[in-house]
PDB file of C-alpha atoms and ligand atoms in Angstrom:
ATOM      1  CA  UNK A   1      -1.317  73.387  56.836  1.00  0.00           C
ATOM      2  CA  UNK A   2      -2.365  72.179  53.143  1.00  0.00           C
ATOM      3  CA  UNK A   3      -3.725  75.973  53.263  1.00  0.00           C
ATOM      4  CA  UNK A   4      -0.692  77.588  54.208  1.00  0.00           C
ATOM      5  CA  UNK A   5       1.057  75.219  51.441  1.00  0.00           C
ATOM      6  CA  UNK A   6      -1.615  76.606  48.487  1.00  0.00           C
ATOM      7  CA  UNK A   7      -0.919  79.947  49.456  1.00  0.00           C
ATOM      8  CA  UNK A   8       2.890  79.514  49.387  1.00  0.00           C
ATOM      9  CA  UNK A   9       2.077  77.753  45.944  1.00  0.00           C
ATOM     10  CA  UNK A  10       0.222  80.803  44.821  1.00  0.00           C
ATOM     11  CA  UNK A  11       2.537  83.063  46.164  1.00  0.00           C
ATOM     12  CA  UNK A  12       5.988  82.155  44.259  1.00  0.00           C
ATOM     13  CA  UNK A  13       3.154  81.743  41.130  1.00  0.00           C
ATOM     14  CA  UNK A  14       2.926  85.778  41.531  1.00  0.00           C
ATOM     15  CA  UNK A  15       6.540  86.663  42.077  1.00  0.00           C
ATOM     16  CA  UNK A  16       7.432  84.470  38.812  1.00  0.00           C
ATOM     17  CA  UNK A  17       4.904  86.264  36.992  1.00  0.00           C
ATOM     18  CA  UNK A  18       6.994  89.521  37.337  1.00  0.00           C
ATOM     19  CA  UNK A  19       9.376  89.570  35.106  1.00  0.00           C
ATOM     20  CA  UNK A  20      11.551  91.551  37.359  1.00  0.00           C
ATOM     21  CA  UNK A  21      11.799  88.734  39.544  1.00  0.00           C
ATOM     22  CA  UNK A  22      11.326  85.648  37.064  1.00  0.00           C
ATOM     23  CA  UNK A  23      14.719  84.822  36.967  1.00  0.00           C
ATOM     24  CA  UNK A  24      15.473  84.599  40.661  1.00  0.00           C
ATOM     25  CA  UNK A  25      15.984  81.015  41.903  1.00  0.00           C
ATOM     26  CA  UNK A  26      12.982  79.493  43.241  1.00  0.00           C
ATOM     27  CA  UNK A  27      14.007  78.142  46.767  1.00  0.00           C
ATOM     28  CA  UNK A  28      15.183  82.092  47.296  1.00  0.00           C
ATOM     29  CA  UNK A  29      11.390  83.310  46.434  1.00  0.00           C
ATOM     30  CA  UNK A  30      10.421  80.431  48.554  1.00  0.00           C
ATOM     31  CA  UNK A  31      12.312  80.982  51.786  1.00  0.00           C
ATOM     32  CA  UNK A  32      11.501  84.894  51.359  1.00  0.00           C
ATOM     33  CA  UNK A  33       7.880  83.961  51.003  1.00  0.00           C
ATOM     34  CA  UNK A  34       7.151  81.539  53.188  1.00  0.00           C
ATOM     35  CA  UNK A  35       8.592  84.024  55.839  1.00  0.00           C
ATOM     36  CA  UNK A  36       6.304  86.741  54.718  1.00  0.00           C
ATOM     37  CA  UNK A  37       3.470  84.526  55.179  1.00  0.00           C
ATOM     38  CA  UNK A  38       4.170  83.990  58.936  1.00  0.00           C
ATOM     39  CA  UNK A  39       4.267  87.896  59.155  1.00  0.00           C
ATOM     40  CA  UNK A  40       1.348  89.118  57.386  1.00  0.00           C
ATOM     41  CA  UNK A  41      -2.553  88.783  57.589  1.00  0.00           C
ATOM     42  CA  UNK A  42      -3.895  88.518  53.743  1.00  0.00           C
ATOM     43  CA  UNK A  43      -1.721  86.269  50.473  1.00  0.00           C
ATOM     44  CA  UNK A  44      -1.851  89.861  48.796  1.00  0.00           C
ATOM     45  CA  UNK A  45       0.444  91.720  51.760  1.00  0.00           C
ATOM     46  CA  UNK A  46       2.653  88.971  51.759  1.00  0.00           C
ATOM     47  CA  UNK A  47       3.130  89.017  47.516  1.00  0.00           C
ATOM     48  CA  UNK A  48       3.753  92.629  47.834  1.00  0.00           C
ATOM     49  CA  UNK A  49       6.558  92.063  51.200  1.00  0.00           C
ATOM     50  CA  UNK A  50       8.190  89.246  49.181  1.00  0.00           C
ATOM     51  CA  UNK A  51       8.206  91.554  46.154  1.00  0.00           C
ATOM     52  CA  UNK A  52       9.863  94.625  48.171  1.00  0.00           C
ATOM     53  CA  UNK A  53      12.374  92.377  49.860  1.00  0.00           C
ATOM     54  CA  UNK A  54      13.690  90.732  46.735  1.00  0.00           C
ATOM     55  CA  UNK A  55      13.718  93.864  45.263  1.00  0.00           C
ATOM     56  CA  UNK A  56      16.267  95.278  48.052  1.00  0.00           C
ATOM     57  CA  UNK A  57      17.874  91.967  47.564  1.00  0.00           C
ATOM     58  CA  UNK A  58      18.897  92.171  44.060  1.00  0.00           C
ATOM     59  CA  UNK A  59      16.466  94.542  42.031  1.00  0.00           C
ATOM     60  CA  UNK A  60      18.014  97.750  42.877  1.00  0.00           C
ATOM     61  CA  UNK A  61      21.022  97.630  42.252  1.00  0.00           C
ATOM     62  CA  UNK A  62      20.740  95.827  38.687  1.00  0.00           C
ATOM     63  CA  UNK A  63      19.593  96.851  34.704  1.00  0.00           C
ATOM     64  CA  UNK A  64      16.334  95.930  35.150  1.00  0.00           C
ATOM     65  CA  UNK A  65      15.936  94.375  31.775  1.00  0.00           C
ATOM     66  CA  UNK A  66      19.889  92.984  31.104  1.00  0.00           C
ATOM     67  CA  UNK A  67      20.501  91.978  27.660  1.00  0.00           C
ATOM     68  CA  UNK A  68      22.556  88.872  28.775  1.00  0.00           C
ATOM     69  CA  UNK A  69      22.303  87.349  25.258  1.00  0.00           C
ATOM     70  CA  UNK A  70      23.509  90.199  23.490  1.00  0.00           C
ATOM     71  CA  UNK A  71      26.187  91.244  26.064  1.00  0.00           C
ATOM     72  CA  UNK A  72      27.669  87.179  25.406  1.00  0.00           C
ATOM     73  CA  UNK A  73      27.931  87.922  21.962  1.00  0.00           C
ATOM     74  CA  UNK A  74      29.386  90.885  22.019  1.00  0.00           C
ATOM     75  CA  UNK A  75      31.869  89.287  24.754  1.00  0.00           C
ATOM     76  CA  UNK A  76      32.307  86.458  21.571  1.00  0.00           C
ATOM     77  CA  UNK A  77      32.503  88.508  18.595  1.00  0.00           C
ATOM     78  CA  UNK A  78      35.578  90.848  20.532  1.00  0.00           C
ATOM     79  CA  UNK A  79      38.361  90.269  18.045  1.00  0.00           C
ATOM     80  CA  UNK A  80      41.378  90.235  20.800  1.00  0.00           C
ATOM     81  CA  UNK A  81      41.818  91.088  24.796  1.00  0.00           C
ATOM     82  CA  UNK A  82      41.619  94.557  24.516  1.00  0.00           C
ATOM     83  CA  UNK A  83      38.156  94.867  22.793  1.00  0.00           C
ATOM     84  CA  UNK A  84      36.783  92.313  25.360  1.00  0.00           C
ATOM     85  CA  UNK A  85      38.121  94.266  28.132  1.00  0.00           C
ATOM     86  CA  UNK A  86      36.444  97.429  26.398  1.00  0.00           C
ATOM     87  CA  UNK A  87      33.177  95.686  26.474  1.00  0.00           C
ATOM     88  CA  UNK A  88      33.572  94.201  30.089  1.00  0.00           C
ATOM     89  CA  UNK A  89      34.213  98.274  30.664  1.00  0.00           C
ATOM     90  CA  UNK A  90      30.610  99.073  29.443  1.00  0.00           C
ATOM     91  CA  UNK A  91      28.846  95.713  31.018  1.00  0.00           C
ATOM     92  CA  UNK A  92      29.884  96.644  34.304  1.00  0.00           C
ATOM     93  CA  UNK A  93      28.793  99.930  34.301  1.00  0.00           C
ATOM     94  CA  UNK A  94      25.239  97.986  34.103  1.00  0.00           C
ATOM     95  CA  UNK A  95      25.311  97.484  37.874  1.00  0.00           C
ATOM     96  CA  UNK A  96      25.451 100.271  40.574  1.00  0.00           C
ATOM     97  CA  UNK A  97      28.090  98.245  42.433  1.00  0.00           C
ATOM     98  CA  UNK A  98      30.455  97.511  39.592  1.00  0.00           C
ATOM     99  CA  UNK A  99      29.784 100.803  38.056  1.00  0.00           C
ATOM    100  CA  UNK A 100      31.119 102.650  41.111  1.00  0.00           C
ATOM    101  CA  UNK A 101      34.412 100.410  41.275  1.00  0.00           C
ATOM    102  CA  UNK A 102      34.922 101.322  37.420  1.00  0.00           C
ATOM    103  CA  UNK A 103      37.514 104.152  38.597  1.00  0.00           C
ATOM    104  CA  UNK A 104      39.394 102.105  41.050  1.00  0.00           C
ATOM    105  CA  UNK A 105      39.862  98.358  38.899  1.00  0.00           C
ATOM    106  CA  UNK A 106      43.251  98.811  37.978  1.00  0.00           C
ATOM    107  CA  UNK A 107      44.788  99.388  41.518  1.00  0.00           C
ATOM    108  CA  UNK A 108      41.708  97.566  43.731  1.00  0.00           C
ATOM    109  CA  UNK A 109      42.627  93.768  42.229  1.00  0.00           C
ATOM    110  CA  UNK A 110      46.428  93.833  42.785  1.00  0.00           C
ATOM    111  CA  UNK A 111      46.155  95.606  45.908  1.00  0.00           C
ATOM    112  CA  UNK A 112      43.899  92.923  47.366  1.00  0.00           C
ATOM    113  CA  UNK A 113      46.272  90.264  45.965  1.00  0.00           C
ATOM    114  CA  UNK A 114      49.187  91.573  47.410  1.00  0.00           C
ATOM    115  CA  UNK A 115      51.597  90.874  45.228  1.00  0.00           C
ATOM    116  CA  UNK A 116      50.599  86.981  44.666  1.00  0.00           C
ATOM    117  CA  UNK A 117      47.640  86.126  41.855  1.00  0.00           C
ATOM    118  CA  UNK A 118      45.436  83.327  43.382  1.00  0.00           C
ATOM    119  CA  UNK A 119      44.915  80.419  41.716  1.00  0.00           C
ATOM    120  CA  UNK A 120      41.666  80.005  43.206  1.00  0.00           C
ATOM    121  CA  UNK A 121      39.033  82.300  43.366  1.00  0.00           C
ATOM    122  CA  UNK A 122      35.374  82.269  45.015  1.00  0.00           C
ATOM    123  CA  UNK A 123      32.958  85.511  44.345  1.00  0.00           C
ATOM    124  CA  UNK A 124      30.308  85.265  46.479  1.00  0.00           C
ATOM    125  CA  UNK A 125      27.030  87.222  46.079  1.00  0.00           C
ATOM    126  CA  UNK A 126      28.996  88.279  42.893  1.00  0.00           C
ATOM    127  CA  UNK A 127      26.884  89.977  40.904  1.00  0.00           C
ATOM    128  CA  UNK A 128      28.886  91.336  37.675  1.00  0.00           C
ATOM    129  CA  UNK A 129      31.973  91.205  39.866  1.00  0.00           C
ATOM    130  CA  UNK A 130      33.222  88.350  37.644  1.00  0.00           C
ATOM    131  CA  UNK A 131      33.774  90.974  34.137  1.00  0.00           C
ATOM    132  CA  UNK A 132      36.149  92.563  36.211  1.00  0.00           C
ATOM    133  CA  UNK A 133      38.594  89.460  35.526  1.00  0.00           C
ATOM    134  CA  UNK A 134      40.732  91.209  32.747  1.00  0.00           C
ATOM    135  CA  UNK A 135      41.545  93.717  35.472  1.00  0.00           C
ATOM    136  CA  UNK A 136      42.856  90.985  38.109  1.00  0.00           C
ATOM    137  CA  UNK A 137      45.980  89.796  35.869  1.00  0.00           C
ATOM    138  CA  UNK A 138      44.864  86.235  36.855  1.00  0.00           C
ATOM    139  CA  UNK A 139      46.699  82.931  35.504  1.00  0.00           C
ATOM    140  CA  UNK A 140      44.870  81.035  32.605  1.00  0.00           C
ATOM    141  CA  UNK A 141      44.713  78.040  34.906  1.00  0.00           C
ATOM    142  CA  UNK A 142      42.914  80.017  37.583  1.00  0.00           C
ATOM    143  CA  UNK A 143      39.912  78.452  38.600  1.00  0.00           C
ATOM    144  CA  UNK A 144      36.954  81.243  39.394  1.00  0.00           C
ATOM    145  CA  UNK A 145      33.979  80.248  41.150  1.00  0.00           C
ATOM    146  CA  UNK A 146      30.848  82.619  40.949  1.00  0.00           C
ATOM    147  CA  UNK A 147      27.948  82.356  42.954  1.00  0.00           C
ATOM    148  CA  UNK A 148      24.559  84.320  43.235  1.00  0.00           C
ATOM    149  CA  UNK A 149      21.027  83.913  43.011  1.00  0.00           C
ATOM    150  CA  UNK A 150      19.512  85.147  39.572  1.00  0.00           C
ATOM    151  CA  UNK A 151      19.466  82.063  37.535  1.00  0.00           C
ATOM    152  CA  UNK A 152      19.820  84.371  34.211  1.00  0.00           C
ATOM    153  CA  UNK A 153      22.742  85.998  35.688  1.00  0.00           C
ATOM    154  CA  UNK A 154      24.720  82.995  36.572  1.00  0.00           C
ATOM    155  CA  UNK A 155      23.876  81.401  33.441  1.00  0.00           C
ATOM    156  CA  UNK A 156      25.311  84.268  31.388  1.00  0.00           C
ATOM    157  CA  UNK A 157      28.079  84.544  33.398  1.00  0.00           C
ATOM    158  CA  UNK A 158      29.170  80.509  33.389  1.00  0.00           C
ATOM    159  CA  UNK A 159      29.210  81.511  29.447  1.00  0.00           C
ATOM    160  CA  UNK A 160      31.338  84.131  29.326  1.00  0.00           C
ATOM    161  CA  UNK A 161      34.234  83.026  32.231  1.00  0.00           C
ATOM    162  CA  UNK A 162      36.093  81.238  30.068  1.00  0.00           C
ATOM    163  CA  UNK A 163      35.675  84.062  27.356  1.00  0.00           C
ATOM    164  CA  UNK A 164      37.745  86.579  30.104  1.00  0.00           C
ATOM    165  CA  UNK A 165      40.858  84.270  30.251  1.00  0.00           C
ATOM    166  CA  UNK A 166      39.804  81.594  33.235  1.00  0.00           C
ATOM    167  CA  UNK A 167      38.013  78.624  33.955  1.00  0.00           C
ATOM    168  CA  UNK A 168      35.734  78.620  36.029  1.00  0.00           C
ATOM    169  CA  UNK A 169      31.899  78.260  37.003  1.00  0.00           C
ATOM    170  CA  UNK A 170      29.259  80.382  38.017  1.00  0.00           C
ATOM    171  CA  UNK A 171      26.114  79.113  39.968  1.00  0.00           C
ATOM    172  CA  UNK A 172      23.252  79.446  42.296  1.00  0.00           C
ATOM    173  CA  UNK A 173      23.897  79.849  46.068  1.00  0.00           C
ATOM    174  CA  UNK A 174      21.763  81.222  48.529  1.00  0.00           C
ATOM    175  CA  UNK A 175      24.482  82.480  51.095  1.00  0.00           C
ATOM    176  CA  UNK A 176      21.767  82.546  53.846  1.00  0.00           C
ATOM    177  CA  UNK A 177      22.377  78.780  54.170  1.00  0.00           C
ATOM    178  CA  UNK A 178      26.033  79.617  54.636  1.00  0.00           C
ATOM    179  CA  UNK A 179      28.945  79.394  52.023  1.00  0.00           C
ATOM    180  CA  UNK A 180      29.005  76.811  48.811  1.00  0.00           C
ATOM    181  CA  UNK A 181      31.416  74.093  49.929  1.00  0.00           C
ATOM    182  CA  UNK A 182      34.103  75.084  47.507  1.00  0.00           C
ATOM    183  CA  UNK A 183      37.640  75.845  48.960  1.00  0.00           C
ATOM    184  CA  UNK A 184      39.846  79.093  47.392  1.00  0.00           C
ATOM    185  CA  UNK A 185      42.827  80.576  48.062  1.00  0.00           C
ATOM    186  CA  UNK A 186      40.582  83.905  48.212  1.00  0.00           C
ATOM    187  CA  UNK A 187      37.036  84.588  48.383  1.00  0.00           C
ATOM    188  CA  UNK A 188      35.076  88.043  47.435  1.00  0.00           C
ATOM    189  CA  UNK A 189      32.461  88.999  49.383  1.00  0.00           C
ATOM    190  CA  UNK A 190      31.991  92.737  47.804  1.00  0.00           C
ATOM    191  CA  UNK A 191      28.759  94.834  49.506  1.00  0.00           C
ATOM    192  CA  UNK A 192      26.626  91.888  50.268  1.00  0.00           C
ATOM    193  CA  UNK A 193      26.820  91.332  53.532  1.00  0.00           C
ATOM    194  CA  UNK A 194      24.907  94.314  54.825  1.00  0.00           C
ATOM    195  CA  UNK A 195      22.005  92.338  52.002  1.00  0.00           C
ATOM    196  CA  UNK A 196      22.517  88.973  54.331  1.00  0.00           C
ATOM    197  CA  UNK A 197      22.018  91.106  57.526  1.00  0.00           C
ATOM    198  CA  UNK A 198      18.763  92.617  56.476  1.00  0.00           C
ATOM    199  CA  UNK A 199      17.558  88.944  55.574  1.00  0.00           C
ATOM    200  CA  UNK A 200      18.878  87.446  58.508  1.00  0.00           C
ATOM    201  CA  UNK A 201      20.682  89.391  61.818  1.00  0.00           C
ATOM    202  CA  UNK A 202      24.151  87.719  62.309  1.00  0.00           C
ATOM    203  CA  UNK A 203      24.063  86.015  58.149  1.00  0.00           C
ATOM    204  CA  UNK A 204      26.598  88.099  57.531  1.00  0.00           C
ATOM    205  CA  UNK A 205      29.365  87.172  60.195  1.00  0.00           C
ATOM    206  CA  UNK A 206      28.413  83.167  59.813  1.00  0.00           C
ATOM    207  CA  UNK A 207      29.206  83.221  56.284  1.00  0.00           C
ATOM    208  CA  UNK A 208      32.748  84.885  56.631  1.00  0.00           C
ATOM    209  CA  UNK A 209      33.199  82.610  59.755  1.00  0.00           C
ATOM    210  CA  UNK A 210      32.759  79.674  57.391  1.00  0.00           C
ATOM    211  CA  UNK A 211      33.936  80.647  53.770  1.00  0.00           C
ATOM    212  CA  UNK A 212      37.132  78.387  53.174  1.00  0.00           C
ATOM    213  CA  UNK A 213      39.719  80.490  52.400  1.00  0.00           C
ATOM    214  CA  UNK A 214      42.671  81.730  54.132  1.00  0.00           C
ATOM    215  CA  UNK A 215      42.059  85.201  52.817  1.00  0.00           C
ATOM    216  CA  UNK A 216      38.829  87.154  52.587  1.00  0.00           C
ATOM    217  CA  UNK A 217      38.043  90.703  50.621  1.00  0.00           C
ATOM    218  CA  UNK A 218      35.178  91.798  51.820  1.00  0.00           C
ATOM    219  CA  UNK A 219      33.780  95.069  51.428  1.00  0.00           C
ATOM    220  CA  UNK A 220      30.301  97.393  52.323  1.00  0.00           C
ATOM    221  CA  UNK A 221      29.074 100.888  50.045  1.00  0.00           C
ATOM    222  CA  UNK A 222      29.986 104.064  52.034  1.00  0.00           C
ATOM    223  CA  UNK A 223      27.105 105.646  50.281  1.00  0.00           C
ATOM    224  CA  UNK A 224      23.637 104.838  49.490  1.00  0.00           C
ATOM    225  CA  UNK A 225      22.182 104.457  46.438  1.00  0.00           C
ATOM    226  CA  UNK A 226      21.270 107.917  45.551  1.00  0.00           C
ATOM    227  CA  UNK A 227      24.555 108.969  46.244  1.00  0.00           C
ATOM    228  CA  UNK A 228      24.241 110.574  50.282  1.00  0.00           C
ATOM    229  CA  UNK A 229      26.813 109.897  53.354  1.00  0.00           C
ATOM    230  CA  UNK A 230      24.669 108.486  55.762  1.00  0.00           C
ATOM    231  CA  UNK A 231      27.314 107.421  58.149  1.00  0.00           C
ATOM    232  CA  UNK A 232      27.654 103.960  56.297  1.00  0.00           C
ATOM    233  CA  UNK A 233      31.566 104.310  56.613  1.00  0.00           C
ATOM    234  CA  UNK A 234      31.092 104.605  60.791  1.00  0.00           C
ATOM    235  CA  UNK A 235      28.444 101.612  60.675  1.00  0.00           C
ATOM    236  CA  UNK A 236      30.443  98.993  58.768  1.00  0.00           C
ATOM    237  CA  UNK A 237      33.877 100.102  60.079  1.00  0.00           C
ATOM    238  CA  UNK A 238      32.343  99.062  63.830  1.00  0.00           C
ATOM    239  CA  UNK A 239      30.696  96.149  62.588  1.00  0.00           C
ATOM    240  CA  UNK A 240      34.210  94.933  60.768  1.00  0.00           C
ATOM    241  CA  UNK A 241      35.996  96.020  64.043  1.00  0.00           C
ATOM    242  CA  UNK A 242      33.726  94.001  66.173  1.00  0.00           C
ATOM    243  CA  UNK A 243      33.719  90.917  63.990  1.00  0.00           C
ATOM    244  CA  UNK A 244      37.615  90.993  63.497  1.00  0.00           C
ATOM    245  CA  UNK A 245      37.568  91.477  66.820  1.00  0.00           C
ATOM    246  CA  UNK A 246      36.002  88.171  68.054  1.00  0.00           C
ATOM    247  CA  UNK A 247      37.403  86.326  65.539  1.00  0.00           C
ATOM    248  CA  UNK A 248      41.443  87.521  66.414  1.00  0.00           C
ATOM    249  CA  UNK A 249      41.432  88.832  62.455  1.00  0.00           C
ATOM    250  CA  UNK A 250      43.780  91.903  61.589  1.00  0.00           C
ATOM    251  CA  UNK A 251      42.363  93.406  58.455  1.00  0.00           C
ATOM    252  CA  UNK A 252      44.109  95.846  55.922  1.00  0.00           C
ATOM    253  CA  UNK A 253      41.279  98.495  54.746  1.00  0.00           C
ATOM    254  CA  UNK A 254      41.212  99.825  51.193  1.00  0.00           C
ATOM    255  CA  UNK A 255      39.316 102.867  50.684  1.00  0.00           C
ATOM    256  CA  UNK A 256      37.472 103.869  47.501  1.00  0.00           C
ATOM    257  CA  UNK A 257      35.638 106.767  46.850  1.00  0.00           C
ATOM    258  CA  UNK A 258      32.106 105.077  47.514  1.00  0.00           C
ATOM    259  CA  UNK A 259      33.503 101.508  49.126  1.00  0.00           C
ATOM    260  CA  UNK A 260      35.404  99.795  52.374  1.00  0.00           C
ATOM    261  CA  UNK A 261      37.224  96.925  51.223  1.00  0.00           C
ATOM    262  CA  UNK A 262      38.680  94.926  53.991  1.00  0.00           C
ATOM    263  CA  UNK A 263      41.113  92.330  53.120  1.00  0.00           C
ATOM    264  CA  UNK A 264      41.335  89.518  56.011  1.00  0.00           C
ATOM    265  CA  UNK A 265      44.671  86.819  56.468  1.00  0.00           C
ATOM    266  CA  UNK A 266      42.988  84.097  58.214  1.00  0.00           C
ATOM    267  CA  UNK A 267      45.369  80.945  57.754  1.00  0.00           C
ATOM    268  CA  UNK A 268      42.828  78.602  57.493  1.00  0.00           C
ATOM    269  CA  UNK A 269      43.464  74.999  55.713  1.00  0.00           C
ATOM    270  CA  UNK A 270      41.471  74.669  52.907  1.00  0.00           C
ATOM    271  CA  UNK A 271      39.686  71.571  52.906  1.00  0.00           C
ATOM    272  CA  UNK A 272      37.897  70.735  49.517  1.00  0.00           C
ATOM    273  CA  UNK A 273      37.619  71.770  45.567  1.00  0.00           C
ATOM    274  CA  UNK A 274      34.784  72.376  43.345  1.00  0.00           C
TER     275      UNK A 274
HETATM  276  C1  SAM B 301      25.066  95.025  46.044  1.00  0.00           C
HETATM  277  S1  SAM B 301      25.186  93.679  44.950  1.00  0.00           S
HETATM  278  C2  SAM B 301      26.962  93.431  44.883  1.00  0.00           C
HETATM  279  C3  SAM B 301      27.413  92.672  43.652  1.00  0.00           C
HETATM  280  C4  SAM B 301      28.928  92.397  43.580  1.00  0.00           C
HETATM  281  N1  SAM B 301      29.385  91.619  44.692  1.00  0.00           N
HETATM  282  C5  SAM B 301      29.693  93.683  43.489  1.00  0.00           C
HETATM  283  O1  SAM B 301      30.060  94.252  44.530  1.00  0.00           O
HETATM  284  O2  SAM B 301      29.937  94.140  42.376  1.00  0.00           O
HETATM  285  C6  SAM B 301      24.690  92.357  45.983  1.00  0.00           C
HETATM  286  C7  SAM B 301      24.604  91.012  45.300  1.00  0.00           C
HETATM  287  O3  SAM B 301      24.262  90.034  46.295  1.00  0.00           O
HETATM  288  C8  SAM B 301      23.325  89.136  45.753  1.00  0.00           C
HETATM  289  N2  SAM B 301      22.559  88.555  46.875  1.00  0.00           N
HETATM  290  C9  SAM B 301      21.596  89.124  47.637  1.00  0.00           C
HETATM  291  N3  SAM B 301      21.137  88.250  48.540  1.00  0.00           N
HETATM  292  C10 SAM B 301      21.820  87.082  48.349  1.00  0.00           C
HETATM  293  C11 SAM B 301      21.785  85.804  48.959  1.00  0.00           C
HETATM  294  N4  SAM B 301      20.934  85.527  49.950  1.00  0.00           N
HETATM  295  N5  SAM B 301      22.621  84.846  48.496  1.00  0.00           N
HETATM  296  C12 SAM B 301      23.467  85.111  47.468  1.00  0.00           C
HETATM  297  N6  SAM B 301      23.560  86.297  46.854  1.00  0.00           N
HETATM  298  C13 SAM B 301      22.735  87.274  47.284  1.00  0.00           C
HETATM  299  C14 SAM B 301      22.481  89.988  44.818  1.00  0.00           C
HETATM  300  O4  SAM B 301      21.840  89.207  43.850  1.00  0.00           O
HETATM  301  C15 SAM B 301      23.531  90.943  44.221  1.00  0.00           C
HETATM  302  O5  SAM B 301      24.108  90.430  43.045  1.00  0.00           O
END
């Protein structure tokens, strides 16, 4: 056991020393490693698993070195609303997933809304979901709660949400374990749950199951990466119909050019705030 334990040790001391994955929270590189231990014969296959899975996790989509100091201060030094909302423009185009929504932010917000601005908003798995904000015609007395699992990114991020006209938070939360326990009156969970159902079959469905919100937007990439149709539309469209299914849901679909945004009612009490 106290071997397994030095290894583990000496594992997350190799995945910190890459700087591509330096900044991901520690209990995520733990959980991920630990697991590849179990799987694979020699420390050295398991460093390079852990590497390739947190790499699918969050490397691939992102800048690989984000400038999240300069990008604050440019958010700071933007002299009124519509130079900050020029810059958000050019930060989110620093993520694939934000980068393909760029097109669709000024009818994809209001359309999930329907009609009524939340006052409470969770973004789960958000990556730079959050600079999107000027586009949601939110209240100043919104509260936005961000959650992911690069400690760099949520860091930035806590700095600049009340820079976009909120308040608000942004944190770390491993959405394995399940949802933070943070009630909204609507949640975001945009293309991350096919990431929670290659790190665990079923993470996916628990965590809508349990977000506290009575409505959900929740949406998977119709193409991959490099830009092919590899029946992703089909896939999540059955796994959404399955799910909404089971759980008696009824939900409006959106469709972008390269995303399936599903926007679930549920009618759920909320039961507690941030
Ligand atoms: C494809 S990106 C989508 C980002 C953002 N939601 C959007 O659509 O613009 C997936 C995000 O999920 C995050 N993620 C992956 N695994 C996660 C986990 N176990 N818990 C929380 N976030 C996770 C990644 O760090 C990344 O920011």
């Amino acid at each position: 056991m106290a071997h397994f334990d030095d290894q583990l040790i000496e594992l997350i001391a190799a995945v910190q020393a890459s700087a591509h994955y330096r900044t991901i929270d520690p209990q995520v590189i733990e959980r991920v490693g630990w697991s590849a231990l179990q799987r694979y014969p020699s420390l050295k296959a398991a460093i390079k698993a852990t590497k390739t899975e947190l790499h699918q996790m969050i490397g691939a989509y992102a800048d690989r070195a984000p400038q999240y100091a300069q990008w604050l201060a440019e958010l700071q030094s933007a002299p009124n609303e519509a130079t900050r909302q020029a810059v958000c423009r050019r930060l989110l185009s620093k993520h694939a997933s934000t980068r393909e929504r760029l097109p669709a932010l000024a009818q994809l917000y209001p359309a999930c809304f329907g009609g009524q601005p939340p006052q409470r908003v969770l973004d789960l798995g958000c990556g730079l979901n959050p600079l999107a904000i000027p586009w949601m015609a939110l209240s100043p007395t919104t509260w936005y709660a961000a959650y992911d699992i690069d400690t760099a990114l949520c860091a930035f991020l806590h700095a600049a949400l009340p820079l976009l006209g909120v308040q608000g938070a942004a944190g770390i939360c491993d959405l394995i374990a399940g949802p933070p326990p943070v009630a909204a009156d609507v949640a975001f969970v945009l293309k991350t749950i096919p990431l929670l159902e290659q790190q665990r079959r079923g993470a996916g469905a628990d965590l809508l199951r349990a977000i506290q919100a009575p409505r959900l937007v929740v949406s998977f990439p119709t193409r991959s990466l490099g830009g092919r149709n590899v029946g992703m539309a089909t896939t999540y469209r059955g796994y959404m119909d399955t799910l909404a299914a089971a759980e008696g849901w009824s939900p409006r679909v959106i469709e972008l050019p390269n995303e399936l945004v599903f926007v679930i009612e549920r009618h759920t009490p909320s039961r507690s705030r941030m």
